[in-house]
Short mmCIF file of C-alpha atoms in Angstrom, two decimals:
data_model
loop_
_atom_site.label_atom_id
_atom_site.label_comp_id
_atom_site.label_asym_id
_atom_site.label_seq_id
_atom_site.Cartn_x
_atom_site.Cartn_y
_atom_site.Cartn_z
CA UNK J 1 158.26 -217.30 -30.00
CA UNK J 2 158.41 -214.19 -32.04
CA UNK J 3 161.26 -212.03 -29.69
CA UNK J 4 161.11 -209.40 -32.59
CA UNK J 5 157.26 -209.20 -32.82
CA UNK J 6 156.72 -208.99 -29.36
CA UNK J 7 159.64 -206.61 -28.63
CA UNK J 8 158.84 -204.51 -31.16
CA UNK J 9 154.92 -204.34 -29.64
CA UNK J 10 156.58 -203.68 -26.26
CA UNK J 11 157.94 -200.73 -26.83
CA UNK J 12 154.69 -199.27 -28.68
CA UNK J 13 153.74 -199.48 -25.94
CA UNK J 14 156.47 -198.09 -23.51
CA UNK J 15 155.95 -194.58 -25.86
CA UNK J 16 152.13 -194.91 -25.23
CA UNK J 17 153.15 -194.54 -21.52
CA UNK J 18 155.92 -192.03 -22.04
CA UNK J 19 158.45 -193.53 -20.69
CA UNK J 20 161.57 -191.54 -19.93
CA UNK J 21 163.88 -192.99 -22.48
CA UNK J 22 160.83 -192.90 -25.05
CA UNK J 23 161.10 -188.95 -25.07
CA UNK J 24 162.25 -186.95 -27.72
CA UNK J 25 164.65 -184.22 -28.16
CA UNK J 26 163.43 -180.62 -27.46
CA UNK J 27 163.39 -178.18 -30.44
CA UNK J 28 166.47 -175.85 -28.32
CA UNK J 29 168.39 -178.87 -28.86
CA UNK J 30 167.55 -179.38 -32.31
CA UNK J 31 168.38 -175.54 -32.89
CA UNK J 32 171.93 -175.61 -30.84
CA UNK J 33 172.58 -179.06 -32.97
CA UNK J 34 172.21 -176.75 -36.53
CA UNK J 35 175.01 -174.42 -35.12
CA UNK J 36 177.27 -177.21 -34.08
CA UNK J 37 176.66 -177.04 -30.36
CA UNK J 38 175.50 -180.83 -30.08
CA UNK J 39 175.69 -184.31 -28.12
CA UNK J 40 174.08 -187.58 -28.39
CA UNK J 41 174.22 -190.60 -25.94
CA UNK J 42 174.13 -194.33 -26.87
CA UNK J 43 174.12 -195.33 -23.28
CA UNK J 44 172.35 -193.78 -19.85
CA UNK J 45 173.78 -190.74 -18.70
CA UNK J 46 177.31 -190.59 -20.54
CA UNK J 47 177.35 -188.43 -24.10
CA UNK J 48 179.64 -189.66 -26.62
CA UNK J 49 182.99 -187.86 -26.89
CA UNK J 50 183.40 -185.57 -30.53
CA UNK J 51 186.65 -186.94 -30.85
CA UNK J 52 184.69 -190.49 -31.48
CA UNK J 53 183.44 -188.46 -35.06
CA UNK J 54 184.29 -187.19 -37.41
CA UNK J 55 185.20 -183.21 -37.67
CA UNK J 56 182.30 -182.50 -39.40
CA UNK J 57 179.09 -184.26 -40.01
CA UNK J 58 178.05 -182.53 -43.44
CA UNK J 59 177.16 -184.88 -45.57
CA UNK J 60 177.96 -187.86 -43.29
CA UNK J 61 175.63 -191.04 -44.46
CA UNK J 62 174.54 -192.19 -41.02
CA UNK J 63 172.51 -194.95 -40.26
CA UNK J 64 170.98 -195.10 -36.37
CA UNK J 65 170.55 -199.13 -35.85
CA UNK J 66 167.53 -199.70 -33.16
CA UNK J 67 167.87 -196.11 -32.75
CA UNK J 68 164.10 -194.93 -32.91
CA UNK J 69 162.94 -192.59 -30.06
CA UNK J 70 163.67 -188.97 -31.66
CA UNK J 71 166.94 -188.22 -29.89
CA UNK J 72 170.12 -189.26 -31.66
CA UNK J 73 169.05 -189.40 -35.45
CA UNK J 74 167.42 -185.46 -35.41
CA UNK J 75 170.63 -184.58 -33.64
CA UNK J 76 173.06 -185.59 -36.14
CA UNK J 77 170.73 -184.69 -39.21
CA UNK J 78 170.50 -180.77 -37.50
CA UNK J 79 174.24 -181.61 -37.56
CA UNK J 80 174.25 -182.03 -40.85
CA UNK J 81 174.61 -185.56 -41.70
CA UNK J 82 172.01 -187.63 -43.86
CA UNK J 83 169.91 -190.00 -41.70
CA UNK J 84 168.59 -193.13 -41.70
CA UNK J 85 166.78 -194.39 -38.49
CA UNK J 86 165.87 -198.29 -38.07
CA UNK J 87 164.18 -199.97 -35.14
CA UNK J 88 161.54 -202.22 -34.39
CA UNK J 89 159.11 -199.81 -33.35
CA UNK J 90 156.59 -197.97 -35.32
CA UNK J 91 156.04 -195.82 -32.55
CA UNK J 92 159.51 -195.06 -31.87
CA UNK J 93 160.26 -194.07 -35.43
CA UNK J 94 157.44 -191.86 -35.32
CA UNK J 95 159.25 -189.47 -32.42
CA UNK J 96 161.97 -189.11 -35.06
CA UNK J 97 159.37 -188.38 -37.86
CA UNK J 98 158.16 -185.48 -35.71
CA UNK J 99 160.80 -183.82 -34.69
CA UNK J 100 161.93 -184.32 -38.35
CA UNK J 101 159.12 -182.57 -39.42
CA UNK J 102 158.95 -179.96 -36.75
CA UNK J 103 161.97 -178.80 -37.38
CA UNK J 104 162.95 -178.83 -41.26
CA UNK J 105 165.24 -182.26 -41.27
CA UNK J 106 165.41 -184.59 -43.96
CA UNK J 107 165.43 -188.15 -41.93
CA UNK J 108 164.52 -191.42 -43.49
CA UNK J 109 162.73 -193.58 -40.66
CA UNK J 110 162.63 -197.46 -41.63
CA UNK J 111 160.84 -200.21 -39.28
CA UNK J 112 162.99 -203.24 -39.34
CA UNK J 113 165.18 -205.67 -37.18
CA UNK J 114 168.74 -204.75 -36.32
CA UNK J 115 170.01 -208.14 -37.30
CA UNK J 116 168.93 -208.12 -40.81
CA UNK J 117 170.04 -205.15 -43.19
CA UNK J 118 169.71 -206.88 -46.29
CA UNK J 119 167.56 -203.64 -47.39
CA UNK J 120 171.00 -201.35 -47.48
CA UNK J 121 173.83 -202.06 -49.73
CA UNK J 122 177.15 -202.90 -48.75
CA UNK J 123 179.43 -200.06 -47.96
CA UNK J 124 176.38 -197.92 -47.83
CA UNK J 125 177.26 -195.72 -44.70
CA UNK J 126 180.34 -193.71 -43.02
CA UNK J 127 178.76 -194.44 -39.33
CA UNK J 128 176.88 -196.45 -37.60
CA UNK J 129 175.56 -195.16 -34.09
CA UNK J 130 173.98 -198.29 -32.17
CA UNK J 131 172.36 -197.24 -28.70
CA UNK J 132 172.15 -199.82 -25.95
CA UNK J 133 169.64 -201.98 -27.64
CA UNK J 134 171.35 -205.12 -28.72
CA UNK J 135 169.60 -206.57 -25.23
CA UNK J 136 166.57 -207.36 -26.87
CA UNK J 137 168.21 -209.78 -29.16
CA UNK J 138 169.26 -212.99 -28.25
CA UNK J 139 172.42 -213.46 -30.49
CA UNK J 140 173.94 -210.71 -31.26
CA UNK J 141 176.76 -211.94 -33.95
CA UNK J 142 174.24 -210.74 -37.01
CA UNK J 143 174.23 -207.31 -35.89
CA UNK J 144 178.26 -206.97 -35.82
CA UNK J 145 177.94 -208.86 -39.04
CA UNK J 146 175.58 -206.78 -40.90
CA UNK J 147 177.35 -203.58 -39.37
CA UNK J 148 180.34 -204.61 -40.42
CA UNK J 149 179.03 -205.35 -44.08
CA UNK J 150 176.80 -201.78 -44.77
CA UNK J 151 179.81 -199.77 -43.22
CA UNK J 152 182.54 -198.86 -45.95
CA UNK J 153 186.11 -198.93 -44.99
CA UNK J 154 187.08 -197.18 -42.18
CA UNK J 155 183.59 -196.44 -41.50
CA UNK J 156 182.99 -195.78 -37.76
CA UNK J 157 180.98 -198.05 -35.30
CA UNK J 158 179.55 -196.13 -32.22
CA UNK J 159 178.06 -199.16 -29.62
CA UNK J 160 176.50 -198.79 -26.33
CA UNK J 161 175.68 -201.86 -24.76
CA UNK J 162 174.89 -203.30 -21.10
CA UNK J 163 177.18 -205.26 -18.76
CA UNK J 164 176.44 -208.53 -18.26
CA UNK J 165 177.19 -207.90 -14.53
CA UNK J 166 173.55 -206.20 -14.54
CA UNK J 167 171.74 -209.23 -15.35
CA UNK J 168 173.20 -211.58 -12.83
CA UNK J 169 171.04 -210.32 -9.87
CA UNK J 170 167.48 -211.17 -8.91
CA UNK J 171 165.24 -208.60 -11.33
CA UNK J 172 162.47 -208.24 -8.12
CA UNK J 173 165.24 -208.04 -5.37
CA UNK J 174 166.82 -205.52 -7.41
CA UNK J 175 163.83 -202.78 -7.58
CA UNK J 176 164.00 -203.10 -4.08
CA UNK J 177 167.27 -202.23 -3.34
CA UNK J 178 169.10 -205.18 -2.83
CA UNK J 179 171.65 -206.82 -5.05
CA UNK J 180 171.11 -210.69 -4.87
CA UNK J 181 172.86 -213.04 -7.22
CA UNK J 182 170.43 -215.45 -9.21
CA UNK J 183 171.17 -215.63 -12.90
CA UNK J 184 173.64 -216.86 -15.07
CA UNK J 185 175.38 -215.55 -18.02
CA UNK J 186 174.42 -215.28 -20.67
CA UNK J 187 170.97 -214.53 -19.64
CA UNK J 188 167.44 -214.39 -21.13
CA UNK J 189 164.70 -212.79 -18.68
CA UNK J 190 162.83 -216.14 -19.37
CA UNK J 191 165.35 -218.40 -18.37
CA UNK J 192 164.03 -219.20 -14.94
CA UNK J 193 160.28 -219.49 -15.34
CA UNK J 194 157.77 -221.98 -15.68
CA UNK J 195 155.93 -222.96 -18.93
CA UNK J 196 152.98 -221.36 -17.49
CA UNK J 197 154.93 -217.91 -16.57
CA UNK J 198 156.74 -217.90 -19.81
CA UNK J 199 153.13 -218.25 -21.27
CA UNK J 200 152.03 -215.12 -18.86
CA UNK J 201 155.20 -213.16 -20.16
CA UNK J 202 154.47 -212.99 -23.39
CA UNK J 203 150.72 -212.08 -22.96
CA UNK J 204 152.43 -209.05 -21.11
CA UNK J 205 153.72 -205.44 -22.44
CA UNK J 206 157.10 -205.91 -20.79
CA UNK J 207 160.26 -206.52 -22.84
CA UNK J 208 162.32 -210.06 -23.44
CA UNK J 209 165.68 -209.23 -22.62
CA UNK J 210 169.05 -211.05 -22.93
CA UNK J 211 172.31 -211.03 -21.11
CA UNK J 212 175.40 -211.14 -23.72
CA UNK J 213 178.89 -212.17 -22.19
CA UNK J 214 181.72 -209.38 -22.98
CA UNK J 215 183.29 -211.88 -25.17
CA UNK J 216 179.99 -211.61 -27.42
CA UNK J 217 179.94 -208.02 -27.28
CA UNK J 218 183.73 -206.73 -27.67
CA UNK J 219 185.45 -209.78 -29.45
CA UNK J 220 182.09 -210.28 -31.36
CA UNK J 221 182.93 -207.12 -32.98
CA UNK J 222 186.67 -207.93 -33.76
CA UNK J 223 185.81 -211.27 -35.44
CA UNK J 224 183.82 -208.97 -37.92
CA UNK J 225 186.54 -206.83 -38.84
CA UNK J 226 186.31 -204.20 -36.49
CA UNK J 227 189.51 -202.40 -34.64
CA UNK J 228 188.03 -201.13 -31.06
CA UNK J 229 189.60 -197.38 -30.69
CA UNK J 230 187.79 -196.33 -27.69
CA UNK J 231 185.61 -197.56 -24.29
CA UNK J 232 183.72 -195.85 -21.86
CA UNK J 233 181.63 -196.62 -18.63
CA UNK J 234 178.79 -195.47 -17.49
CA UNK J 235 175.53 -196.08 -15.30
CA UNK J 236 172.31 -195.18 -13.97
CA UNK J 237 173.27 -191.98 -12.24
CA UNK J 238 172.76 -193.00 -9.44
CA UNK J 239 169.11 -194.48 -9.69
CA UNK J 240 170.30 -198.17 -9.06
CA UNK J 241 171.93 -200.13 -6.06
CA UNK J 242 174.51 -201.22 -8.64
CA UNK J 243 176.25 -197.96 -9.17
CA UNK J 244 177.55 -197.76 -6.13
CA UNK J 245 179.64 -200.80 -6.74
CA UNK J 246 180.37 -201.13 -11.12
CA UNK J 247 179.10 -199.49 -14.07
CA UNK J 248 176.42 -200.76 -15.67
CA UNK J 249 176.88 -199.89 -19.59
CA UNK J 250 179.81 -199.85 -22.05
CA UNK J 251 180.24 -198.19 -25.06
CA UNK J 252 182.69 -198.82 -27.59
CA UNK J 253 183.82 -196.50 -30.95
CA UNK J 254 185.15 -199.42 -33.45
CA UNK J 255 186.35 -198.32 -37.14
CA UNK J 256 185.68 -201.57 -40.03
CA UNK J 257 189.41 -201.95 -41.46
CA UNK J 258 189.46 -203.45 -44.56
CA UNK J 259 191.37 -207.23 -44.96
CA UNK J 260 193.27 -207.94 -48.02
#
């Protein structure tokens, strides 16, 4: 099984069918984003504080790591920063080649997997922004590994990622409203099926997913060097059964600190 492959096909197809979080960024936000009035999200609902970057963007070398979708890269290139967008989709890369275009940015889009960089140098970038997207992977260790190794010193790593909480209730139960416990963490949507559904699964356009403990995703990051400086919450807005009870997403602003 090919998770990348068919994960990457997946969400071709999720921008064929326009799915919400497939969308792009208008061009008013691209024009308040080249007078400094701007905001990105790496999880649902939440945008990421300014105080998590730095003062000013100009010049920044920023890499957006499974970041494709034409929303955060374009915002931080109006903003002044140079861009680099990876992620797994072709499609996805080719919302932020639009708006690029649109609007006058200079964005480099590359199609690759978030747990191999071994096309950037090391200490190539000043920040890393990472949307919720280290789900579709099923160990996540090479990503804080890699991260750690293209980001120069005190270079800043921006995370969203989902609690594991999510992933412990029934999938079906859950689009109908109820919360019913049925998985274990860590998770993989095809843990519980049959040969034959597994089989079905990945003749289908629907993403693998995987459930990584908080240990994975928080310590995970510290093993690789990084110092955690900030942590947020956030959650479906209300969309979900699960908001009413816990938040659904973290995200985390980590800086790499050299070790002599």
């Amino acid at each position: 099984m090919n998770t990348v492959k068919h994960n990457s096909k997946a969400w071709d197809k999720k921008v064929e069918d326009g799915v919400s979080y497939t969308k792009a960024v208008s061009k008013d936000i691209i024009d308040r984003s080249k007078l400094g009035d701007w905001c990105i999200t790496v999880t649902t609902e939440k945008p990421v504080p300014r105080r998590w970057f730095p003062e000013s963007l100009t010049g920044l070398k920023v890499l957006c790591l499974a970041s494709g979708g034409g929303q955060q890269g374009p915002v931080l290139a109006a903003a002044g920063a140079d861009v680099t967008v990876m992620d797994i989709s072709k499609k996805q890369l080719e919302n932020d080649e639009m708006v690029a275009k649109a609007n006058n940015l200079s964005l480099t889009a590359i199609q690759g997997d978030m747990c191999d960089l071994s096309m950037f140098s090391e200490g190539e970038f000043d920040l890393i922004v990472h949307p919720v997207a280290n789900v579709f992977v099923e160990d996540i260790s090479p990503v804080w590994k890699e991260a750690s190794r293209v980001l120069k010193d005190r270079g800043i790593l921006i995370s969203g990622f989902t609690n594991p909480l999510l992933f412990i209730f029934d999938d079906e139960e859950d689009q109908k409203g109820n919360l019913v416990v049925s998985n274990r963490i860590p998770y993989s949507t095809l843990d519980s099926m049959t040969e034959k559904e597994k089989s079905d699964y990945l003749m289908s356009d629907e993403t693998i997913e995987f459930g990584h403990t908080l240990e994975d995703q928080i310590q995970g990051q510290i093993d690789e060097g990084f110092v955690i400086t900030g942590l947020y919450e956030d959650d479906f807005g209300g969309r979900r059964p699960i908001d009413t009870y816990i938040k659904s997403f973290v995200a985390t602003r980590a800086v790499k600190m050299k070790v002599e």
